[in-house]
Coordinates of C-alpha atoms and ligand atoms in Angstrom, one line a residue:
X1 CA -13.5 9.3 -11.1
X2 CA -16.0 8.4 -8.5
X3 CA -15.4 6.0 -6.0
X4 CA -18.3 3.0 -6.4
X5 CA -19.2 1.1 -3.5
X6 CA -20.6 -1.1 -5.5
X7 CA -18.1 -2.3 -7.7
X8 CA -16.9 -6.1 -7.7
X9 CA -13.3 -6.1 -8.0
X10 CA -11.5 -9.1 -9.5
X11 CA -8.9 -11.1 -8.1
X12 CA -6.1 -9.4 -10.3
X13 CA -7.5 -6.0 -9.9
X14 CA -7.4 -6.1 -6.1
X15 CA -4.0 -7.9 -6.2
X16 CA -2.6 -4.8 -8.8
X17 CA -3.7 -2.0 -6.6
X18 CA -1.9 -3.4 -3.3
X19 CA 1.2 -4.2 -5.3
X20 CA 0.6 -1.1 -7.5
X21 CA 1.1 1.0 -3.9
X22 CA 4.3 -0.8 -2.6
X23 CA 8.2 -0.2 -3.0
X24 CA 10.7 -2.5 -1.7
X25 CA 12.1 -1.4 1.7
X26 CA 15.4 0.5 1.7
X27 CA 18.4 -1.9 1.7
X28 CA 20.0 -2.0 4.9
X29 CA 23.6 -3.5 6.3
X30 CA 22.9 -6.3 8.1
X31 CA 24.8 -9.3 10.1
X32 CA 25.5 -12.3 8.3
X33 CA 23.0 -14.4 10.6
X34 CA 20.9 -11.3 11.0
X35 CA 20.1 -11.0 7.4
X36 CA 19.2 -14.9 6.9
X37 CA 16.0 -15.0 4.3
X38 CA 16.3 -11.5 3.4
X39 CA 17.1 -10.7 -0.6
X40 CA 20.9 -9.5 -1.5
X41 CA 21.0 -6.1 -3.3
X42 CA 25.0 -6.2 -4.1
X43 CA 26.8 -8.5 -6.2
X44 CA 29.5 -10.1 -3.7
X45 CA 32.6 -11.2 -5.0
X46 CA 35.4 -12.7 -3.4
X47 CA 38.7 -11.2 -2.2
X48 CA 40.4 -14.2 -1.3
X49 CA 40.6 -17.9 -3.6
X50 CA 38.7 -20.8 -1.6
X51 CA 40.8 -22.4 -0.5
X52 CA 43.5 -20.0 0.2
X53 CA 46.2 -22.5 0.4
X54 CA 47.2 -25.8 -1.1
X55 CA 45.6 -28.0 1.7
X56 CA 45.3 -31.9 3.0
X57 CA 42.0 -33.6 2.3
X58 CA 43.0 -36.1 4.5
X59 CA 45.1 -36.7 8.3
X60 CA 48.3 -38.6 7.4
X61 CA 51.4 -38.2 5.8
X62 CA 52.4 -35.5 3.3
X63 CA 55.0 -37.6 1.1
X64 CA 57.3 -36.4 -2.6
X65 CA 55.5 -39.0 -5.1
X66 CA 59.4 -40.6 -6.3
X67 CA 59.6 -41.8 -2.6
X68 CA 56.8 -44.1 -2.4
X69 CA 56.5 -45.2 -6.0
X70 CA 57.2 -48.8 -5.4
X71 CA 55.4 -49.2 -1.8
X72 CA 53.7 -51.9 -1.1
X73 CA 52.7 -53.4 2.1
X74 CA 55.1 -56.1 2.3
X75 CA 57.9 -54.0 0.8
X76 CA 56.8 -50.3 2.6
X77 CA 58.6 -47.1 1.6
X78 CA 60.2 -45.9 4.5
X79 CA 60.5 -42.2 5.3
X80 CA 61.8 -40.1 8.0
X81 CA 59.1 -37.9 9.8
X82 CA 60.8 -33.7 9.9
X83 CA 57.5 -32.5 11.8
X84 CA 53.9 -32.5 11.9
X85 CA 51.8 -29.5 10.2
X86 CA 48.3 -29.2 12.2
X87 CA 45.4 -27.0 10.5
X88 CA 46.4 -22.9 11.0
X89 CA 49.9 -24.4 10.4
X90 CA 51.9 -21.2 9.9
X91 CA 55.0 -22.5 9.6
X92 CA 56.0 -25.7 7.8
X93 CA 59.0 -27.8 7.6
X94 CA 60.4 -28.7 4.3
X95 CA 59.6 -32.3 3.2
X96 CA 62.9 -33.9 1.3
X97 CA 63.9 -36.7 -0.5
X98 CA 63.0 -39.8 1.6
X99 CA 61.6 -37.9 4.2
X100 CA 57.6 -36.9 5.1
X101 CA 55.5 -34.6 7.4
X102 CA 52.8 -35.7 9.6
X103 CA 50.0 -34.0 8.2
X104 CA 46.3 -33.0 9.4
X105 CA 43.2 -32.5 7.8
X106 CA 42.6 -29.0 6.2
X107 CA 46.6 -28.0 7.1
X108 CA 49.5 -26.4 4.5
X109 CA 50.6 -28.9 2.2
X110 CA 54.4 -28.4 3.3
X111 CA 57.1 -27.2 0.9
X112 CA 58.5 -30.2 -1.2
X113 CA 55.8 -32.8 -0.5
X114 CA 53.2 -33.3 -3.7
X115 CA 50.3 -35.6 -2.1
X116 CA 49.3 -36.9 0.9
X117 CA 49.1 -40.9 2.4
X118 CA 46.2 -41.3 4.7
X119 CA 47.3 -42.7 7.8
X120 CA 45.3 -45.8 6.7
X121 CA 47.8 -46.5 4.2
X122 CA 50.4 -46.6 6.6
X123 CA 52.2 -47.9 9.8
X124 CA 51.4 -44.9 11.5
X125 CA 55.1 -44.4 12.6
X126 CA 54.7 -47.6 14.9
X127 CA 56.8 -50.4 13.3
X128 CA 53.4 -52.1 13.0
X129 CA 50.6 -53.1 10.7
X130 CA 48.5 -50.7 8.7
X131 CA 47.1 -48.5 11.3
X132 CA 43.8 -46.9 11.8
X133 CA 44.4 -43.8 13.4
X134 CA 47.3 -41.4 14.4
X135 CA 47.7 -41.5 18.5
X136 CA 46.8 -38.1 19.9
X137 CA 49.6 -35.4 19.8
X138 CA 48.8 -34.6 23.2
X139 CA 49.2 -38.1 24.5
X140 CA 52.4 -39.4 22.1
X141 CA 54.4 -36.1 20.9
X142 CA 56.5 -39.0 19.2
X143 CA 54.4 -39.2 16.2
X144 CA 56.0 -36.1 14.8
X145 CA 59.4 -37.9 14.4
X146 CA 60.7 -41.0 13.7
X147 CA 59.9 -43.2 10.7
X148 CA 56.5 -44.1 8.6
X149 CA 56.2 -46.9 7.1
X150 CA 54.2 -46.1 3.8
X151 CA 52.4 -48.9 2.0
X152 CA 50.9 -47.6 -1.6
X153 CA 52.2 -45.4 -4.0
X154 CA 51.1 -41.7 -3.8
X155 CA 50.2 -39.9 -7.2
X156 CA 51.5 -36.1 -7.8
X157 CA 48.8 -34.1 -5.8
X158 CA 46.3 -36.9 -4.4
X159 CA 44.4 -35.9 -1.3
X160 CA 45.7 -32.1 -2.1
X161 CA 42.8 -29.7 -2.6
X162 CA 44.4 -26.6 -4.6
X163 CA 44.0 -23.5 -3.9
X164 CA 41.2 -21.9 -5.7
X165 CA 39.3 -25.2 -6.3
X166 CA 36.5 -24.3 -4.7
X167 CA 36.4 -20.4 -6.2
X168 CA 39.1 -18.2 -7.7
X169 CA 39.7 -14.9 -6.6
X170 CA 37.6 -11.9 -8.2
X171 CA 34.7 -14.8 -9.1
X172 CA 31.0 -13.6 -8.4
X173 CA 30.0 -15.8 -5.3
X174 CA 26.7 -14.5 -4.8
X175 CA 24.7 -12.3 -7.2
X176 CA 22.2 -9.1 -6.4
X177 CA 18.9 -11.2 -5.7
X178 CA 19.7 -13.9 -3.8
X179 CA 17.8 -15.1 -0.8
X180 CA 20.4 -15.6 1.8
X181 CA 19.3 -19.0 3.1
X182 CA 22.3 -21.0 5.2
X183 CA 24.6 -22.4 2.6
X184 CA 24.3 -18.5 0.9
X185 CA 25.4 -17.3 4.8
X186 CA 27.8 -20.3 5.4
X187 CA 29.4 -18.8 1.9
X188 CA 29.6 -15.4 2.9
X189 CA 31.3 -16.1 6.4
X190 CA 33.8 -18.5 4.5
X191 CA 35.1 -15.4 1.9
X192 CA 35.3 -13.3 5.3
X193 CA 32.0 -10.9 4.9
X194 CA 30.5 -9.9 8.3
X195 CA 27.9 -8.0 7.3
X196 CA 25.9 -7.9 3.7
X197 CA 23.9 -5.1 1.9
X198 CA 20.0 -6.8 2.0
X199 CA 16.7 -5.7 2.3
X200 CA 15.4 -6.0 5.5
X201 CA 12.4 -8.3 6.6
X202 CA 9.4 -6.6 5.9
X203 CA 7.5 -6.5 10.0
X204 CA 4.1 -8.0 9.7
X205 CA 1.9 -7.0 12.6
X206 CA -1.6 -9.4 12.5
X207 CA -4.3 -8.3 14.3
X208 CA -7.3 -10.7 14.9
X209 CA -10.6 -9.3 15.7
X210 CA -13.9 -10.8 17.4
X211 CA -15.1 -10.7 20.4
X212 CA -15.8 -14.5 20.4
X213 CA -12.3 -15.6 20.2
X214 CA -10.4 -16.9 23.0
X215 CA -6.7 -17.8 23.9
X216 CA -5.8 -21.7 22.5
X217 CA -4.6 -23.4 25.6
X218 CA -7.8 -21.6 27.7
X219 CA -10.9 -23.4 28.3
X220 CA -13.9 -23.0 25.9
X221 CA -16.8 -21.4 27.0
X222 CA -20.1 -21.0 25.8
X223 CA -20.6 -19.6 22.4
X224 CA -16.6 -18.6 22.1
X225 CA -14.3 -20.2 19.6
X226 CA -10.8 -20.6 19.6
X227 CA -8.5 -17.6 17.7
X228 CA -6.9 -19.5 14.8
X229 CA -6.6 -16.9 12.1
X230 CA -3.9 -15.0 14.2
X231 CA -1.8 -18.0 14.2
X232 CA -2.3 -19.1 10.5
X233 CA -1.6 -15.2 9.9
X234 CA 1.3 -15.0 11.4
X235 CA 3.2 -18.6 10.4
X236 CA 2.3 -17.6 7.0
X237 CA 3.6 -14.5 7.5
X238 CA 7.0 -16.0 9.2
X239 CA 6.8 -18.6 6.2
X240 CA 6.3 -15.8 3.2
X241 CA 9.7 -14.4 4.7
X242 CA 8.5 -11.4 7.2
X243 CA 9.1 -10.8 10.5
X244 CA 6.0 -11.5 11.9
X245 CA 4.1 -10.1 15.5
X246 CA 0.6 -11.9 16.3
X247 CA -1.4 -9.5 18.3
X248 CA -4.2 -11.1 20.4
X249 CA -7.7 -11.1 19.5
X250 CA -9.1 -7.9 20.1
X251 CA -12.9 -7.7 21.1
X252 CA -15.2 -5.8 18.6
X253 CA -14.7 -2.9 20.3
X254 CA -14.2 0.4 17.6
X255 CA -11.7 2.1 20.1
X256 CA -10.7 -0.8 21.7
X257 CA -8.9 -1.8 18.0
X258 CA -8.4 1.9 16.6
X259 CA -5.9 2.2 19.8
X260 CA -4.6 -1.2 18.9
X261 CA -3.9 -0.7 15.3
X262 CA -2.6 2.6 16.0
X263 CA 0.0 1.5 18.9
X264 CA 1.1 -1.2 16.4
X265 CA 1.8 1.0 13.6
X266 CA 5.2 1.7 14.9
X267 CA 6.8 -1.4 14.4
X268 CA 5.1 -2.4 11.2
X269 CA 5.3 -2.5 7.7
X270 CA 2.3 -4.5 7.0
X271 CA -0.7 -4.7 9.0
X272 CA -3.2 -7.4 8.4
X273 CA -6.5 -7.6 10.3
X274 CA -8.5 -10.6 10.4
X275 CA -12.5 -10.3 10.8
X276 CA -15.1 -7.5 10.7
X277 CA -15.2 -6.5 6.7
X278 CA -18.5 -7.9 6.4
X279 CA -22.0 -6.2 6.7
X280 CA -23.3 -7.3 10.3
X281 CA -23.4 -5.3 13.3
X282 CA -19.9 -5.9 15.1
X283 CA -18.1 -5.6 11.6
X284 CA -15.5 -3.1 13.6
X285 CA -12.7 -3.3 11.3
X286 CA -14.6 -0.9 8.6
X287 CA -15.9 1.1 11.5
X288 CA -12.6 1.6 13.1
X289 CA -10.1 2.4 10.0
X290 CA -12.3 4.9 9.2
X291 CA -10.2 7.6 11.6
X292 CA -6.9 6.0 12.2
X293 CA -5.3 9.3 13.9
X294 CA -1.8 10.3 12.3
X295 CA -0.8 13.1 14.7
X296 CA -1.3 16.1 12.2
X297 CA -3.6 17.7 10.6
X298 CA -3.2 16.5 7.3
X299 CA -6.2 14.6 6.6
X300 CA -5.2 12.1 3.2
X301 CA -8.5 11.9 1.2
X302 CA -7.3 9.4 -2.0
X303 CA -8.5 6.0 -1.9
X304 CA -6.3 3.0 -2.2
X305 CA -6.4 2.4 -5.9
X306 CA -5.7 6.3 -6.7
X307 CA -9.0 7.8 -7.1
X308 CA -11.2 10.8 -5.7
X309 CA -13.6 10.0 -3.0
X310 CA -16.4 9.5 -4.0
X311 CA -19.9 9.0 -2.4
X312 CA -19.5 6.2 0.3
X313 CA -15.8 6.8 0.7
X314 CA -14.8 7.3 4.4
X315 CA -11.8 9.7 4.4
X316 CA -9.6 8.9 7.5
X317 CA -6.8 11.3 8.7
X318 CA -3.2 9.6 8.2
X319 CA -4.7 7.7 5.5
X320 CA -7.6 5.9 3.6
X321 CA -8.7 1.9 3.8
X322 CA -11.0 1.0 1.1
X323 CA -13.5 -2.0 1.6
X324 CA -14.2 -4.2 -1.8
X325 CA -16.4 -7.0 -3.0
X326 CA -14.4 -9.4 -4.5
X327 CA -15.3 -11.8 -7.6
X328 CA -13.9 -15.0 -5.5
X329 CA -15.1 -17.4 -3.6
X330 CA -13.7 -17.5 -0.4
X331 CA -12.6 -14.3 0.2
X332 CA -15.3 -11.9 -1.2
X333 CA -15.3 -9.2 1.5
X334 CA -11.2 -7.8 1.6
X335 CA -10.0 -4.3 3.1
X336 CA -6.7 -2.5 1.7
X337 CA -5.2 1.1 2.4
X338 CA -2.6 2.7 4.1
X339 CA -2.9 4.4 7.5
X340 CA -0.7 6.1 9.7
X341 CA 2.1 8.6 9.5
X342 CA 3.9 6.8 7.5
X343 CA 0.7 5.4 5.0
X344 CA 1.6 2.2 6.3
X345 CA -0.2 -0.9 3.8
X346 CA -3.1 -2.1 5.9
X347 CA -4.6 -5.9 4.4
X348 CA -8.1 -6.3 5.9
X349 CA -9.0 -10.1 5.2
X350 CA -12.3 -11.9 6.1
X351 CA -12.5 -13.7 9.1
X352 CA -13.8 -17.3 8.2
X353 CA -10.6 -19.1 8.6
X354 CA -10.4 -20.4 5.3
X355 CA -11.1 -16.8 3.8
X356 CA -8.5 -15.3 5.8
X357 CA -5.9 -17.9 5.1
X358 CA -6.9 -17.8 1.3
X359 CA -6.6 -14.0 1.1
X360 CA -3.0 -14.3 2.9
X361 CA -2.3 -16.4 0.1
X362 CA -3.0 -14.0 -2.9
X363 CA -2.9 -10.8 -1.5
X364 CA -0.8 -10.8 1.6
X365 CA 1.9 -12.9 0.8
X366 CA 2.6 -11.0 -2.4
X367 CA 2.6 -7.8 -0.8
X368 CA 5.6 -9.1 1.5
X369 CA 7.8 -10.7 -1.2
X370 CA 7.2 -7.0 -3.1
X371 CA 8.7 -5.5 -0.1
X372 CA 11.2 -8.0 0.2
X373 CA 12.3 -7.1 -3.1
X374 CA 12.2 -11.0 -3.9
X375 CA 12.3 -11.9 -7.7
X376 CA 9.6 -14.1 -7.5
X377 CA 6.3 -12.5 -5.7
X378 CA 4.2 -14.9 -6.7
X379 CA 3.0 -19.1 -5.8
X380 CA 3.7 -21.4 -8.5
X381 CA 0.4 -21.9 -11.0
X382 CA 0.6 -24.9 -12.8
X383 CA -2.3 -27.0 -14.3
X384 CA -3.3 -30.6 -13.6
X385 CA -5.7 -33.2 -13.8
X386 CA -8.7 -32.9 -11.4
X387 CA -8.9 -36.0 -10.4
X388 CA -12.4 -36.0 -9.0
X389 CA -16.0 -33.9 -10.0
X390 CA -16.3 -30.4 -8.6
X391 CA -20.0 -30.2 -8.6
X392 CA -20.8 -26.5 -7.7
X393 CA -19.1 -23.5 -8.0
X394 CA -20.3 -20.2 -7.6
X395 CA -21.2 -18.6 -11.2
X396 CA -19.3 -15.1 -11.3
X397 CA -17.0 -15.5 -8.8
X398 CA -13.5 -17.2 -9.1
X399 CA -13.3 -20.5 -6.6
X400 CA -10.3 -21.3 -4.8
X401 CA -10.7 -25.0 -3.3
X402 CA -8.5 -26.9 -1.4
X403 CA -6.6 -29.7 -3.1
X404 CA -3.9 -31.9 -2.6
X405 CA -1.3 -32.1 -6.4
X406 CA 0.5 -34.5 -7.3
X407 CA 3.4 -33.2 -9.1
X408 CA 4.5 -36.4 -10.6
X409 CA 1.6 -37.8 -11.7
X410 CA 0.3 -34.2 -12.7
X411 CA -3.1 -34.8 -11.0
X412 CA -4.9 -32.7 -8.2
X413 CA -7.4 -34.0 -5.5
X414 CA -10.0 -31.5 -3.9
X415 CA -9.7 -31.9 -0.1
X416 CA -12.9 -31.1 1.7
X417 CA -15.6 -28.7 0.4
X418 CA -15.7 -25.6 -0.6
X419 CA -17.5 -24.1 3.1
X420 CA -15.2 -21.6 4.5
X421 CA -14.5 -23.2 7.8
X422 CA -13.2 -26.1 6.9
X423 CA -9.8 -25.6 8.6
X424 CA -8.9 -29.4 8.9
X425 CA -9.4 -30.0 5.3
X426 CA -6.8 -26.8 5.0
X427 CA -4.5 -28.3 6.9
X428 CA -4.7 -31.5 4.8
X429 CA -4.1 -29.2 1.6
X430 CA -1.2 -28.3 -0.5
X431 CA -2.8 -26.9 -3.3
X432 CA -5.7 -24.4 -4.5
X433 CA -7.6 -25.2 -7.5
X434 CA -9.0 -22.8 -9.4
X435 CA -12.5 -22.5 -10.8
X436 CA -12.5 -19.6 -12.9
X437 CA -15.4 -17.4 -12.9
X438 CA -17.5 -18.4 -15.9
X439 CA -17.1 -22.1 -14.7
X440 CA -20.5 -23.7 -12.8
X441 CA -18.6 -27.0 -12.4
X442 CA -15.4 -29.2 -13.2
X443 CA -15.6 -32.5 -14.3
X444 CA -13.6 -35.2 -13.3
X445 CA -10.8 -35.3 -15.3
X446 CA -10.7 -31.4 -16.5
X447 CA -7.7 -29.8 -17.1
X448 CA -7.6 -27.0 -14.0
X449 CA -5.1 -24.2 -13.1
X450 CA -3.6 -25.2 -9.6
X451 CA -1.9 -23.2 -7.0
X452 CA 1.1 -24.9 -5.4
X453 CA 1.3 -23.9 -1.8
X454 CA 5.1 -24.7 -1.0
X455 CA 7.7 -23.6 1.0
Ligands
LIG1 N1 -25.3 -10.9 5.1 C1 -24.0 -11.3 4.7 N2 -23.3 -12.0 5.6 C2 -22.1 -12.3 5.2 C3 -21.6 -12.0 3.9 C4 -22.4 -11.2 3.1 O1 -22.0 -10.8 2.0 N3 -23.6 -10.9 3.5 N4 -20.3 -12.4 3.6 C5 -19.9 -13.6 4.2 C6 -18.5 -13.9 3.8 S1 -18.2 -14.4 2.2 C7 -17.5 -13.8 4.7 S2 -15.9 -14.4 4.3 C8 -17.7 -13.4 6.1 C9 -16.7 -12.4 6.5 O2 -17.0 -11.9 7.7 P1 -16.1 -11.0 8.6 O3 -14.8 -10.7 7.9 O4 -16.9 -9.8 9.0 O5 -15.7 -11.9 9.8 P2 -16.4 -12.2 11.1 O6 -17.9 -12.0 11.0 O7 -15.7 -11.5 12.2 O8 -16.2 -13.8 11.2 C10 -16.6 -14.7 10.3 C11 -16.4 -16.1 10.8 O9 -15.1 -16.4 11.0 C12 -14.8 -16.7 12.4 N5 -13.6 -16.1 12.8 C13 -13.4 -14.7 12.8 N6 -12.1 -14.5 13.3 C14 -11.6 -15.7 13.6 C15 -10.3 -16.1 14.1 N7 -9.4 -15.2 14.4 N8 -10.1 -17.4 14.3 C16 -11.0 -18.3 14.0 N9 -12.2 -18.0 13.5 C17 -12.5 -16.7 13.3 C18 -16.0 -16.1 13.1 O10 -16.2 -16.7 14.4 C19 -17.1 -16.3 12.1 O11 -17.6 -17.6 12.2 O12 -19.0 -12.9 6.3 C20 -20.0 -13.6 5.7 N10 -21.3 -13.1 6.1
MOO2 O1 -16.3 -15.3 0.5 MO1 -16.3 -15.7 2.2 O2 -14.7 -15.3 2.1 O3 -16.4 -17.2 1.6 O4 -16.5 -17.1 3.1

């Protein structure tokens, strides 16, 4: 099969022959907090119940239930205080008839008591009114003996949290395909894992390219613009679940970013390029992934999506980058191969901002979550009410405008116009609605398919 430049590719084509190329990366053992956001590949079960011991839910008194069953304020049951039991408690005195132990928070219930009175509920061992708090151990030692004064009844395991309540030994606590996010981490640390069998973060490395971009924070001169696609790139990036580097802009220069791309080969799995795929002069993207160098000899001549070369192919040693029309609207000009020793993916996305960020959207961002090994690779798609007219849309190619949904009322709003600049009307968006190719125009009130950008 011959490779045709001039083919238009559709959405879902392009989007099968990335994800078509990539495997999830190998699972790795990993650090509880070091493997936050990446996806679980073991089922973990757990060794020990939660909790391990019969424990206090409250600081006060740990008291046998015949003792106080008449107490009341005016008539107080009163018991004898054998000790106090702090949390890490290891050993614990033996609560009798007519006696209690002083008891804190998250400590051993003691042997013999069956529930617990909150100190509120008591004198506090002072001879005095209901008191508030216990007096510090550090301060008055005496609270661990003498007498409580206990003034409500305590029912057979009240305040006690048994062992197990939370999760019984041998019970899945978290299954193969989890995200770890904090409560998933804060789970693991409490059934005593220190490290967890995930798949590491895929490394996105974003490259910018133009030789009229300058640093934010620097001051504008003539003719340059500020570089905002490397840092929409690379939150996305960070946002989709990667480990993200943002590389400077680098000038449209073909060595200049062959050098680039190639030094930052070694610490990615993704690259993404922004800029340069179109057909002007200082489009030095196409120019420079022609000959990415691998080090060998072994010159890779398949393109991207499986077939020969054909006329207009650029073979490049260490790999191949094929550049596509696209059926959509933004994004029509998009780059994908794999370079490098190791045939590292390479995404080459447009450089108008909203192109780029679009593109990161449905190309991009499923390539990371593949590698991820995450269940779900792709945005929500849901369909809503448009609330206003879309009055052009180009014929042929599938529109993705900017829109604001409203999940409750099942409506969505376009925000801005359809121009590929428009990064404040971006920013102000939640949504992409979709136009779908054969569609000139949406009236207001149409039924659309709608992206949801969240999370
Ligand atoms: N004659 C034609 N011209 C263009 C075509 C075409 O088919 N025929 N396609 C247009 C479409 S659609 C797009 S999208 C762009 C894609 O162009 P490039 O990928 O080559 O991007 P550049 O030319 O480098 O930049 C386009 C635009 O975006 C601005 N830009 C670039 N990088 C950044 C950045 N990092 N931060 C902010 N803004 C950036 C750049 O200044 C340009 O304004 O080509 C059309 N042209
Ligand atoms: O198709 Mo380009 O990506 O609009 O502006």
């Amino acid at each position: 099969m011959s490779h045709d430049v001039d083919r238009v590719w559709s959405v879902s084509e392009h989007l099968d022959s990335i994800l078509g190329q990539l495997t999830p990366l190998e699972p790795i053992e990993l650090q509880l907090l070091d493997a936050q956001g990446c996806v679980l590949v073991e089922d973990v079960t757990v060794p020990v119940a939660l909790p391990p011991f019969e424990n206090s839910s409250m600081d006060g008194y740990a008291v046998r239930v015949a003792d106080t069953e008449a107490a009341t304020e005016e008539h107080p049951a009163v018991l004898e205080v054998v000790g106090d039991v702090a949390a890490g408690s290891g050993e614990l005195p033996t609560v009798g008839p007519g006696q209690a132990a002083r008891i804190m928070t998250g400590a051993p219930l003691p042997p013999g008591a069956e529930g617990i009175a909150p100190v509120e509920w008591t004198d506090g061992g002072t001879g005095g009114g209901p008191a508030t708090t216990m007096a510090a151990h550090s301060t008055d030692p005496s609270g661990a003996a003498g007498e409580v004064r206990v003034h409500r009844p305590v029912r057979q395991g009240e305040f006690v949290r048994e062992r197990g309540s939370d999760v019984a030994a041998g019970e899945l606590a978290l299954a193969a395909g989890t995200i770890l996010g904090p409560a998933q981490i804060g789970l693991l640390a409490a059934i005593g894992r220190g490290t967890v069998k995930v798949r590491p973060r895929p490394r996105v490395v974003v490259v910018s390219t133009g030789s009229e971009l300058m640093q934010p924070g620097e001051e504008l001169a003539a003719g340059r613009i500020y570089d905002s696609n490397s840092f929409a790139l690379t939150a996305a990036a960070r946002a989709a679940g990667a480990i993200a580097y943002r590389v400077g802009a680098v000038a449209d220069e073909v060595e200049t970013l062959r050098a680039t791309i190639e030094d930052q080969l070694i610490r990615a799995d993704i690259i993404v390029t922004s800029g340069g795929v179109s057909v002007g002069a200082y489009d030095v993207v196409k120019e420079a992934l022609s000959s990415i160098s691998d080090g060998s000899e072994d010159v890779a001549v398949n393109t991207a999506d499986g077939s020969d070369l054909g006329q207009g192919d650029t073979p490049a040693p260490g790999g191949f980058v094929d550049f596509r029309k696209l059926a959509m609207q933004p994004g029509k000009p998009q780059g994908f191969g794999r370079i490098g020793p190791d045939r590292t993916p390479l995404l080459a996305l447009p450089g108008n901002p909203v192109s780029a960020y679009v593109s990161f959207e449905l190309f991009v961002r499923p390539a990371i979550r593949t590698l991820m090994g995450a269940g779900s690779v792709h945005r929500e798609v849901v369909r809503a009410t448009c609330v206003t007219a879309i009055e052009r849309s180009p014929e042929g190619r599938r529109q993705f405008l900017r829109g604001h949904y409203n999940r409750a009322a099942g409506t969505v709003t376009p925000v801005g116009g359809s121009g590929s600049h428009l990064v404040r009307a971006l920013a102000h968006a939640d949504a992409l609605i979709v136009v779908p190719e054969a569609d000139t125009s949406v009236a207001a009130g149409a039924n659309v398919e709608v992206v949801v950008l969240e999370g």
